[in-house]
Coordinates of C-alpha atoms in Angstrom, one line a residue:
Chain A
M1465 CA 132.4 88.1 104.9
R1466 CA 132.9 84.9 106.8
G1467 CA 129.7 85.6 108.8
S1468 CA 127.8 86.2 105.6
L1469 CA 129.1 83.0 104.1
S1470 CA 128.1 81.0 107.1
K1471 CA 124.5 82.4 106.9
V1472 CA 124.3 81.6 103.2
L1473 CA 125.4 78.1 104.0
A1474 CA 123.0 77.8 106.9
I1475 CA 120.0 78.7 104.6
F1476 CA 121.4 76.3 101.9
W1477 CA 121.9 73.5 104.4
K1478 CA 118.4 74.0 105.9
D1479 CA 116.9 73.6 102.4
I1480 CA 119.0 70.5 101.6
L1481 CA 118.0 68.9 104.9
L1482 CA 114.3 69.7 104.3
E1483 CA 114.5 68.2 100.8
I1484 CA 116.3 65.1 102.0
R1485 CA 113.5 64.6 104.5
T1486 CA 110.5 65.4 102.3
K1487 CA 111.8 64.6 98.8
E1488 CA 109.1 67.0 97.5
S1489 CA 111.0 68.7 94.8
V1490 CA 113.6 66.3 93.6
T1491 CA 111.3 63.3 93.1
A1492 CA 108.8 65.3 91.1
I1493 CA 111.4 67.1 88.9
L1494 CA 113.3 63.9 88.3
V1495 CA 110.2 61.9 87.2
F1496 CA 109.1 64.8 85.0
A1497 CA 112.5 65.1 83.3
L1498 CA 112.8 61.4 82.7
L1499 CA 109.3 61.2 81.3
V1500 CA 110.1 63.9 78.8
L1501 CA 113.2 62.1 77.6
V1502 CA 111.4 58.8 77.3
I1503 CA 108.4 60.3 75.4
F1504 CA 110.6 62.1 72.9
N1505 CA 112.7 58.9 72.5
F1506 CA 109.6 57.1 71.3
A1507 CA 108.6 60.0 69.1
F1508 CA 111.9 60.1 67.2
E1509 CA 113.9 57.1 66.2
P1510 CA 117.4 57.2 67.8
E1511 CA 120.4 57.4 65.5
T1512 CA 118.4 59.2 62.8
A1513 CA 119.3 62.6 61.4
T1514 CA 116.1 64.1 62.9
M1515 CA 117.0 62.8 66.3
N1516 CA 120.4 64.4 66.1
L1517 CA 118.8 67.7 65.1
V1518 CA 116.2 67.7 67.9
A1519 CA 118.2 66.0 70.7
P1520 CA 119.7 69.3 72.2
G1521 CA 116.2 70.8 72.2
I1522 CA 114.7 67.7 73.9
L1523 CA 117.4 67.8 76.7
W1524 CA 116.8 71.5 77.4
V1525 CA 113.0 71.2 77.2
A1526 CA 113.3 68.5 79.9
F1527 CA 115.6 70.7 82.0
T1528 CA 113.6 73.9 81.6
F1529 CA 110.2 72.5 82.5
A1530 CA 111.5 70.4 85.3
G1531 CA 113.4 73.4 86.5
V1532 CA 110.3 75.5 86.6
L1533 CA 108.6 72.8 88.7
G1534 CA 111.5 73.0 91.1
L1535 CA 111.5 76.8 91.2
N1536 CA 107.9 76.8 92.2
R1537 CA 109.0 75.1 95.5
V1538 CA 111.9 77.4 96.3
F1539 CA 109.9 79.9 98.2
A1540 CA 106.8 77.8 98.8
I1541 CA 108.7 76.4 101.9
E1542 CA 109.1 79.9 103.2
R1543 CA 105.5 80.9 102.5
E1544 CA 104.0 78.3 104.8
N1545 CA 103.9 79.4 108.4
S1546 CA 105.2 82.9 107.4
R1547 CA 108.8 81.5 107.5
L1548 CA 109.9 84.2 105.2
A1549 CA 109.0 86.8 107.8
G1550 CA 111.1 84.8 110.3
L1551 CA 114.0 85.0 107.9
L1552 CA 113.5 88.7 107.2
L1553 CA 113.5 89.3 111.0
C1554 CA 117.0 88.0 111.2
P1555 CA 119.7 90.7 111.3
I1556 CA 121.1 89.9 107.8
D1557 CA 121.2 91.6 104.5
P1558 CA 118.3 90.1 102.4
M1559 CA 120.7 89.4 99.6
L1560 CA 122.1 86.6 101.8
I1561 CA 118.7 84.9 101.7
Y1562 CA 118.8 85.2 97.9
W1563 CA 122.3 83.6 97.8
G1564 CA 121.3 80.8 100.2
K1565 CA 118.2 80.0 98.1
L1566 CA 120.1 80.3 94.8
L1567 CA 122.7 77.8 96.1
G1568 CA 119.8 75.4 96.9
S1569 CA 118.0 75.8 93.6
F1570 CA 121.3 75.4 91.7
T1571 CA 122.2 72.2 93.6
F1572 CA 118.8 70.6 93.2
M1573 CA 118.6 71.3 89.5
F1574 CA 122.2 70.3 88.9
A1575 CA 121.7 67.1 90.8
I1576 CA 118.7 66.2 88.5
E1577 CA 120.8 67.1 85.4
I1578 CA 123.6 64.9 86.5
I1579 CA 121.2 61.9 86.7
V1580 CA 119.2 62.7 83.6
T1581 CA 122.1 63.6 81.2
P1582 CA 123.8 60.1 81.2
I1583 CA 120.4 58.5 80.5
F1584 CA 119.8 61.0 77.6
L1585 CA 123.3 60.2 76.2
V1586 CA 122.7 56.4 76.5
L1587 CA 119.3 56.8 74.7
L1588 CA 121.1 58.6 71.9
N1589 CA 124.0 56.2 71.7
L1590 CA 126.4 59.0 72.5
P1591 CA 129.6 58.9 74.5
L1592 CA 129.1 59.4 78.2
F1593 CA 132.2 61.5 78.9
L1594 CA 131.4 65.0 77.5
P1595 CA 133.1 67.6 79.7
R1596 CA 132.1 70.4 77.5
L1597 CA 128.4 69.5 78.0
L1598 CA 129.0 69.6 81.7
L1599 CA 130.4 73.1 81.4
I1600 CA 127.3 74.2 79.4
I1601 CA 125.0 72.6 82.0
V1602 CA 126.8 74.5 84.8
L1603 CA 126.6 77.8 83.0
A1604 CA 123.0 77.5 81.8
T1605 CA 121.8 76.2 85.2
L1606 CA 123.5 79.1 87.0
G1607 CA 121.7 81.6 84.7
F1608 CA 118.4 79.7 84.9
T1609 CA 118.4 79.5 88.7
S1610 CA 119.8 83.0 89.3
V1611 CA 116.7 84.5 87.5
G1612 CA 114.4 81.7 88.6
T1613 CA 115.2 82.2 92.3
L1614 CA 114.3 85.9 92.1
F1615 CA 111.1 85.2 90.2
S1616 CA 110.2 82.5 92.6
A1617 CA 110.3 85.1 95.4
L1618 CA 108.3 87.5 93.3
A1619 CA 105.7 85.0 92.4
N1620 CA 105.4 84.1 96.1
N1621 CA 103.3 87.2 96.7
I1622 CA 101.0 86.5 93.7
R1623 CA 97.8 84.5 94.0
A1624 CA 98.1 82.3 90.8
R1625 CA 101.8 81.8 91.5
D1626 CA 102.2 78.4 89.9
I1627 CA 100.9 79.8 86.6
M1628 CA 102.5 83.2 86.9
L1629 CA 106.1 81.9 87.5
P1630 CA 106.6 80.3 84.1
I1631 CA 104.8 83.2 82.3
L1632 CA 107.0 85.8 84.0
F1633 CA 110.2 83.9 84.1
L1634 CA 110.5 82.0 80.8
P1635 CA 110.7 85.0 78.5
I1636 CA 113.5 86.4 80.5
V1637 CA 115.5 83.2 80.5
V1638 CA 115.0 82.4 76.8
P1639 CA 118.5 83.7 75.8
V1640 CA 120.3 81.3 78.1
I1641 CA 118.2 78.4 77.0
I1642 CA 118.8 79.2 73.3
A1643 CA 122.5 79.5 74.0
A1644 CA 122.5 76.2 75.9
V1645 CA 120.6 74.4 73.1
E1646 CA 123.0 75.8 70.4
A1647 CA 126.1 75.0 72.4
T1648 CA 124.8 71.5 73.2
A1649 CA 124.2 70.8 69.5
L1650 CA 127.8 71.8 68.7
V1651 CA 129.1 69.4 71.5
L1652 CA 126.9 66.5 70.2
Q1653 CA 128.3 67.2 66.7
S1654 CA 131.9 67.1 68.1
S1655 CA 132.5 70.6 66.8
P1656 CA 135.7 72.4 68.0
W1657 CA 135.8 74.6 71.1
G1658 CA 136.0 77.8 69.0
D1659 CA 132.6 77.2 67.4
M1660 CA 130.8 77.3 70.7
M1661 CA 132.7 80.2 72.2
T1662 CA 130.0 82.8 71.3
W1663 CA 127.3 80.7 73.0
L1664 CA 129.4 80.2 76.1
Q1665 CA 130.1 84.0 76.2
I1666 CA 126.4 84.7 76.0
M1667 CA 125.8 82.4 79.0
I1668 CA 128.6 83.8 81.0
A1669 CA 127.4 87.4 80.3
F1670 CA 123.8 86.4 81.2
D1671 CA 125.0 84.7 84.4
I1672 CA 127.0 87.8 85.5
I1673 CA 124.3 90.3 84.6
Y1674 CA 121.4 88.4 86.3
L1675 CA 123.4 87.5 89.4
V1676 CA 124.2 91.2 90.0
V1677 CA 120.7 92.4 89.1
A1678 CA 118.9 89.8 91.2
T1679 CA 121.3 90.4 94.2
L1680 CA 120.5 94.1 94.1
V1681 CA 116.7 93.9 93.6
F1682 CA 115.9 90.9 95.8
Q1683 CA 115.5 93.1 98.9
Y1684 CA 112.7 95.1 97.2
V1685 CA 111.0 91.9 96.0
V1686 CA 110.8 90.3 99.4
E1687 CA 110.4 93.5 101.6
G1688 CA 108.0 95.3 99.3
Chain B
M1067 CA 124.0 106.8 116.5
D1068 CA 126.5 104.5 118.2
E1069 CA 125.8 101.8 120.7
T1070 CA 126.5 104.0 123.7
E1071 CA 124.3 106.8 122.5
S1072 CA 121.4 104.4 121.8
A1073 CA 121.8 102.8 125.2
L1074 CA 121.2 106.3 126.7
T1075 CA 117.9 106.8 124.8
A1076 CA 115.1 107.0 127.3
W1077 CA 112.6 105.1 125.2
A1078 CA 112.8 101.6 123.9
I1079 CA 110.2 102.5 121.2
E1080 CA 109.2 105.9 119.9
V1081 CA 106.5 106.2 117.4
E1082 CA 105.6 109.6 115.9
A1083 CA 102.7 110.4 113.5
L1084 CA 102.9 106.8 112.1
S1085 CA 100.5 106.0 109.3
K1086 CA 100.3 102.9 107.2
S1087 CA 98.1 102.5 104.1
F1088 CA 97.5 99.6 101.8
G1089 CA 96.3 101.3 98.6
R1090 CA 93.3 103.4 99.7
N1091 CA 92.8 101.4 102.9
R1092 CA 94.4 103.2 105.9
A1093 CA 95.5 100.6 108.4
L1094 CA 97.2 102.9 110.9
S1095 CA 96.5 106.6 111.2
N1096 CA 98.7 109.1 112.9
I1097 CA 99.9 106.9 115.8
D1098 CA 102.0 108.5 118.6
L1099 CA 103.3 106.1 121.1
K1100 CA 106.4 106.0 123.5
I1101 CA 107.3 102.8 125.3
G1102 CA 109.9 102.9 128.1
R1103 CA 112.7 100.3 128.6
G1104 CA 111.4 97.2 130.3
E1105 CA 107.8 98.4 130.0
H1106 CA 105.1 95.9 129.1
V1107 CA 102.5 97.3 126.8
I1108 CA 99.4 95.4 125.8
V1109 CA 97.5 96.4 122.7
F1110 CA 93.8 95.6 122.5
G1111 CA 91.5 96.1 119.6
P1112 CA 88.8 94.4 117.5
N1113 CA 89.7 92.5 114.4
G1114 CA 90.9 94.9 111.7
A1115 CA 91.9 97.6 114.2
G1116 CA 95.5 97.6 113.0
K1117 CA 97.2 95.6 115.8
T1118 CA 99.1 93.2 113.6
T1119 CA 100.0 96.0 111.2
L1120 CA 101.4 98.0 114.1
V1121 CA 103.5 95.1 115.3
K1122 CA 104.7 94.5 111.7
V1123 CA 105.8 98.1 111.3
L1124 CA 107.5 98.2 114.7
S1125 CA 109.3 94.9 114.0
T1126 CA 110.6 96.2 110.6
L1127 CA 108.5 93.7 108.6
S1128 CA 106.5 96.5 107.0
K1129 CA 107.5 100.0 106.1
P1130 CA 105.6 102.9 107.4
S1131 CA 103.8 105.1 104.8
S1132 CA 104.6 108.1 106.8
G1133 CA 105.9 109.1 110.3
T1134 CA 108.9 107.8 112.2
V1135 CA 109.6 104.8 114.3
R1136 CA 112.7 104.5 116.4
V1137 CA 113.6 101.3 118.2
D1138 CA 116.4 101.7 120.8
G1139 CA 117.0 105.1 119.2
E1140 CA 117.5 103.7 115.7
D1141 CA 115.2 104.7 112.9
I1142 CA 113.7 101.5 111.5
R1143 CA 114.0 102.8 108.0
S1144 CA 117.7 103.9 108.1
D1145 CA 119.2 100.7 109.6
P1146 CA 116.6 97.8 109.9
V1147 CA 119.4 95.2 110.3
K1148 CA 120.7 96.9 113.4
V1149 CA 117.2 97.1 114.8
R1150 CA 116.6 93.4 114.1
R1151 CA 119.5 92.5 116.4
R1152 CA 117.6 93.9 119.3
I1153 CA 114.1 92.7 118.6
S1154 CA 112.1 89.5 118.2
L1155 CA 108.6 88.6 117.2
V1156 CA 106.3 85.8 118.3
S1157 CA 103.2 85.6 116.2
H1158 CA 100.4 83.1 115.7
D1159 CA 102.6 81.8 112.9
T1160 CA 105.6 80.1 114.5
F1161 CA 108.1 80.7 111.6
L1162 CA 109.3 77.1 112.4
Y1163 CA 110.1 74.4 109.8
D1164 CA 107.9 71.4 110.5
N1165 CA 110.4 68.9 109.0
L1166 CA 113.3 70.1 111.1
T1167 CA 113.7 69.1 114.7
V1168 CA 113.3 71.6 117.6
Y1169 CA 117.1 71.6 117.9
E1170 CA 117.7 72.1 114.2
N1171 CA 115.2 75.0 114.1
L1172 CA 116.8 76.7 117.1
R1173 CA 120.3 76.2 115.8
F1174 CA 119.3 77.6 112.4
Y1175 CA 117.8 80.8 113.9
G1176 CA 120.7 81.0 116.4
K1177 CA 123.2 81.0 113.5
M1178 CA 121.2 83.6 111.6
H1179 CA 121.5 85.8 114.7
D1180 CA 125.2 85.1 115.3
V1181 CA 124.5 83.7 118.7
P1182 CA 127.7 82.9 120.6
D1183 CA 128.0 79.5 122.4
L1184 CA 125.1 78.3 120.3
E1185 CA 124.9 74.8 121.8
E1186 CA 124.7 76.2 125.4
N1187 CA 122.1 78.8 124.3
V1188 CA 119.9 76.3 122.6
R1189 CA 119.8 74.2 125.7
E1190 CA 119.2 77.2 127.9
V1191 CA 116.2 78.5 125.9
I1192 CA 114.7 75.1 125.5
A1193 CA 114.9 74.6 129.3
R1194 CA 113.1 77.9 129.8
V1195 CA 110.2 76.8 127.7
R1196 CA 110.3 73.4 129.4
L1197 CA 110.6 71.3 126.3
E1198 CA 114.0 69.6 126.8
P1199 CA 112.5 66.0 126.3
R1200 CA 111.3 67.1 122.8
L1201 CA 114.6 68.7 121.7
H1202 CA 115.2 66.1 119.0
D1203 CA 111.6 65.7 117.8
R1204 CA 110.4 67.2 114.5
V1205 CA 108.4 70.3 115.1
G1206 CA 105.6 69.0 112.8
I1207 CA 104.7 66.3 115.3
L1208 CA 104.4 68.6 118.3
S1209 CA 101.0 70.1 119.3
H1210 CA 100.3 73.7 118.4
G1211 CA 100.8 74.8 122.0
M1212 CA 104.3 73.1 122.1
Q1213 CA 105.2 74.7 118.7
Q1214 CA 104.3 78.1 120.1
R1215 CA 106.6 77.4 123.1
V1216 CA 109.4 76.5 120.6
S1217 CA 108.6 79.7 118.8
I1218 CA 109.2 81.6 122.0
A1219 CA 112.5 79.8 122.5
R1220 CA 113.4 80.8 118.9
A1221 CA 112.5 84.4 119.6
I1222 CA 114.6 84.7 122.7
I1223 CA 117.7 82.8 121.5
H1224 CA 119.5 86.0 120.7
N1225 CA 118.4 87.7 124.0
P1226 CA 116.5 90.5 122.4
S1227 CA 115.8 93.6 124.5
I1228 CA 112.4 94.1 122.8
L1229 CA 109.9 91.3 122.3
F1230 CA 106.8 91.7 120.2
L1231 CA 104.0 89.2 120.7
D1232 CA 101.2 89.2 118.2
E1233 CA 98.3 87.2 119.5
P1234 CA 100.5 84.3 120.5
E1235 CA 97.6 82.5 122.0
A1236 CA 95.5 82.4 118.8
G1237 CA 94.3 78.9 118.1
L1238 CA 95.4 77.4 121.4
D1239 CA 93.2 75.4 123.8
P1240 CA 92.7 76.8 127.3
Q1241 CA 95.3 74.4 128.8
A1242 CA 97.9 75.4 126.3
V1243 CA 97.1 79.1 127.0
V1244 CA 97.8 78.6 130.7
M1245 CA 101.1 76.8 129.8
L1246 CA 102.0 79.6 127.4
R1247 CA 101.4 82.2 130.0
D1248 CA 103.7 80.5 132.4
V1249 CA 106.4 80.3 129.7
L1250 CA 105.9 84.0 128.9
E1251 CA 106.4 84.8 132.6
S1252 CA 109.6 82.8 132.5
V1253 CA 111.1 84.7 129.6
N1254 CA 110.0 88.0 131.2
T1255 CA 113.1 89.9 132.5
P1256 CA 113.0 93.4 134.0
E1257 CA 115.1 94.9 131.2
R1258 CA 113.1 93.3 128.4
T1259 CA 110.4 95.5 126.8
I1260 CA 107.3 93.6 125.7
V1261 CA 104.6 94.8 123.3
M1262 CA 101.8 92.2 123.0
T1263 CA 98.6 92.3 121.1
T1264 CA 95.7 90.1 122.4
H1265 CA 92.0 89.7 122.5
N1266 CA 92.2 88.4 126.0
L1267 CA 91.2 91.5 128.1
R1268 CA 91.6 89.9 131.5
Q1269 CA 95.0 88.4 130.9
G1270 CA 96.3 91.4 129.0
V1271 CA 95.4 93.8 131.9
E1272 CA 97.1 91.5 134.3
M1273 CA 100.3 91.2 132.2
G1274 CA 100.8 94.8 131.1
D1275 CA 102.2 97.9 132.8
R1276 CA 100.1 99.9 130.3
V1277 CA 97.2 99.1 128.0
V1278 CA 96.5 100.6 124.7
I1279 CA 93.2 100.3 122.8
L1280 CA 93.4 100.5 119.0
D1281 CA 90.3 101.0 116.9
R1282 CA 90.2 101.6 113.1
G1283 CA 93.9 102.3 113.0
K1284 CA 93.9 104.9 115.8
I1285 CA 94.8 104.8 119.5
V1286 CA 91.6 105.6 121.2
Y1287 CA 92.6 104.8 124.8
Q1288 CA 95.7 104.3 126.8
A1289 CA 96.4 104.1 130.5
S1290 CA 98.8 102.6 132.9
R1291 CA 97.7 99.6 134.9
D1292 CA 97.5 101.6 138.1
D1293 CA 95.0 103.9 136.5
I1294 CA 92.8 101.3 135.0
D1295 CA 89.5 100.2 136.6
T1296 CA 90.4 96.5 136.1
V1297 CA 86.9 95.3 137.2
N1298 CA 85.2 97.4 134.6
F1299 CA 87.8 97.2 131.9
Y1300 CA 85.4 95.2 129.7
E1301 CA 82.9 98.1 129.7
I1302 CA 85.7 100.6 129.0
Y1303 CA 86.9 98.5 126.1
Q1304 CA 83.3 98.3 124.8
S1305 CA 82.7 102.0 125.1
Y1306 CA 85.8 102.8 123.0
T1307 CA 85.5 100.1 120.3
G1308 CA 81.7 99.6 120.2
T1309 CA 82.3 95.8 120.3
G1310 CA 82.5 93.1 123.0
E1311 CA 85.2 91.2 121.2

């Protein structure tokens, strides 16, 4: 168990180090997410009823498409120079590669969300301290990246991978995005905890199901 | 099979009736091959003969369509993780991360192989490939020849008993090839089994205890070095493959 954890962390740390040095993913995702927010902010007047209605959708559109951009890069690093073969030659269960990669995808996406969310809240003149929104972001991001990491590995073997990833992946992840949008709307309306429980439960169930499924099938995706 | 039993197995690699197909295309056809412990086998063949596919199957990267492959007595399909502890592969792709340093790359792969005394081992393997002064340089700034030497260090960091070399000289200039050959000699130990594919007939014949010629997925010729007419090996190769590659 300890050995497995150290290998997961080694893969995770390797990806973090590469990202710190190249800034290939985070910069592109961050710029994209901020652009979406700014454009929508100009399209809808802040503090209007329409803005309150569409704001959760804007936030999750920004996160979803920025997330897809990031997921395209998750296995691109391993594709170059046949590094995935190098990883597969290591005497480890392939599921550890999945968990290491998932930890990296989650961290990158969560880091972007932590930067983008306060800007979104300021643009909408909303309070900055919304712990319930943080919970929604954590649950939705976990679901998003658990499926996304698997599909990124799958798309890695496909020729038109940049196009195929969103086509394959977005229909699967729709339930978690809808739940996140609905729950975010309730948080922004200051609704009580009880109102958003159903959406939180959907996200938790989605996370558990897809973490288990992706862990089990990852080996067949990368080893063929 | 436990460690003691596998240690008693006579062959490092046993291949029986191995075939590998990609759709309708048969890359390997009914291959039988036994490689002894510490033996150096050189596999020749024209492009598309199936050399890389054979190495991929033997090194667990690709599953056989039919037939059996045992590495150190272990069936590669039943416990590939156990097999991977004992093998390593140097290919024309180095598997290295350009934006990590030589040290970081070796440390990463060492961790993935549970290498004990990792610091000491990293320094030892980097000394064997004679790249100590470049230990903290990023791999991306090294020449292709140097990267290939780092790749050899990566491959031997867990002291594998079987080393697969798939055209390690591809894309290297003659000077780098000479350097690489020296490095390969330095990692060559009597107990290490080596299976190498190459297009370089002269060097291959010099390095191997046995040569195998593969053509269209089949072994068409094999002989031990003592039985080979080294002077006329080029003609032998041509007669079996119909090419002068």
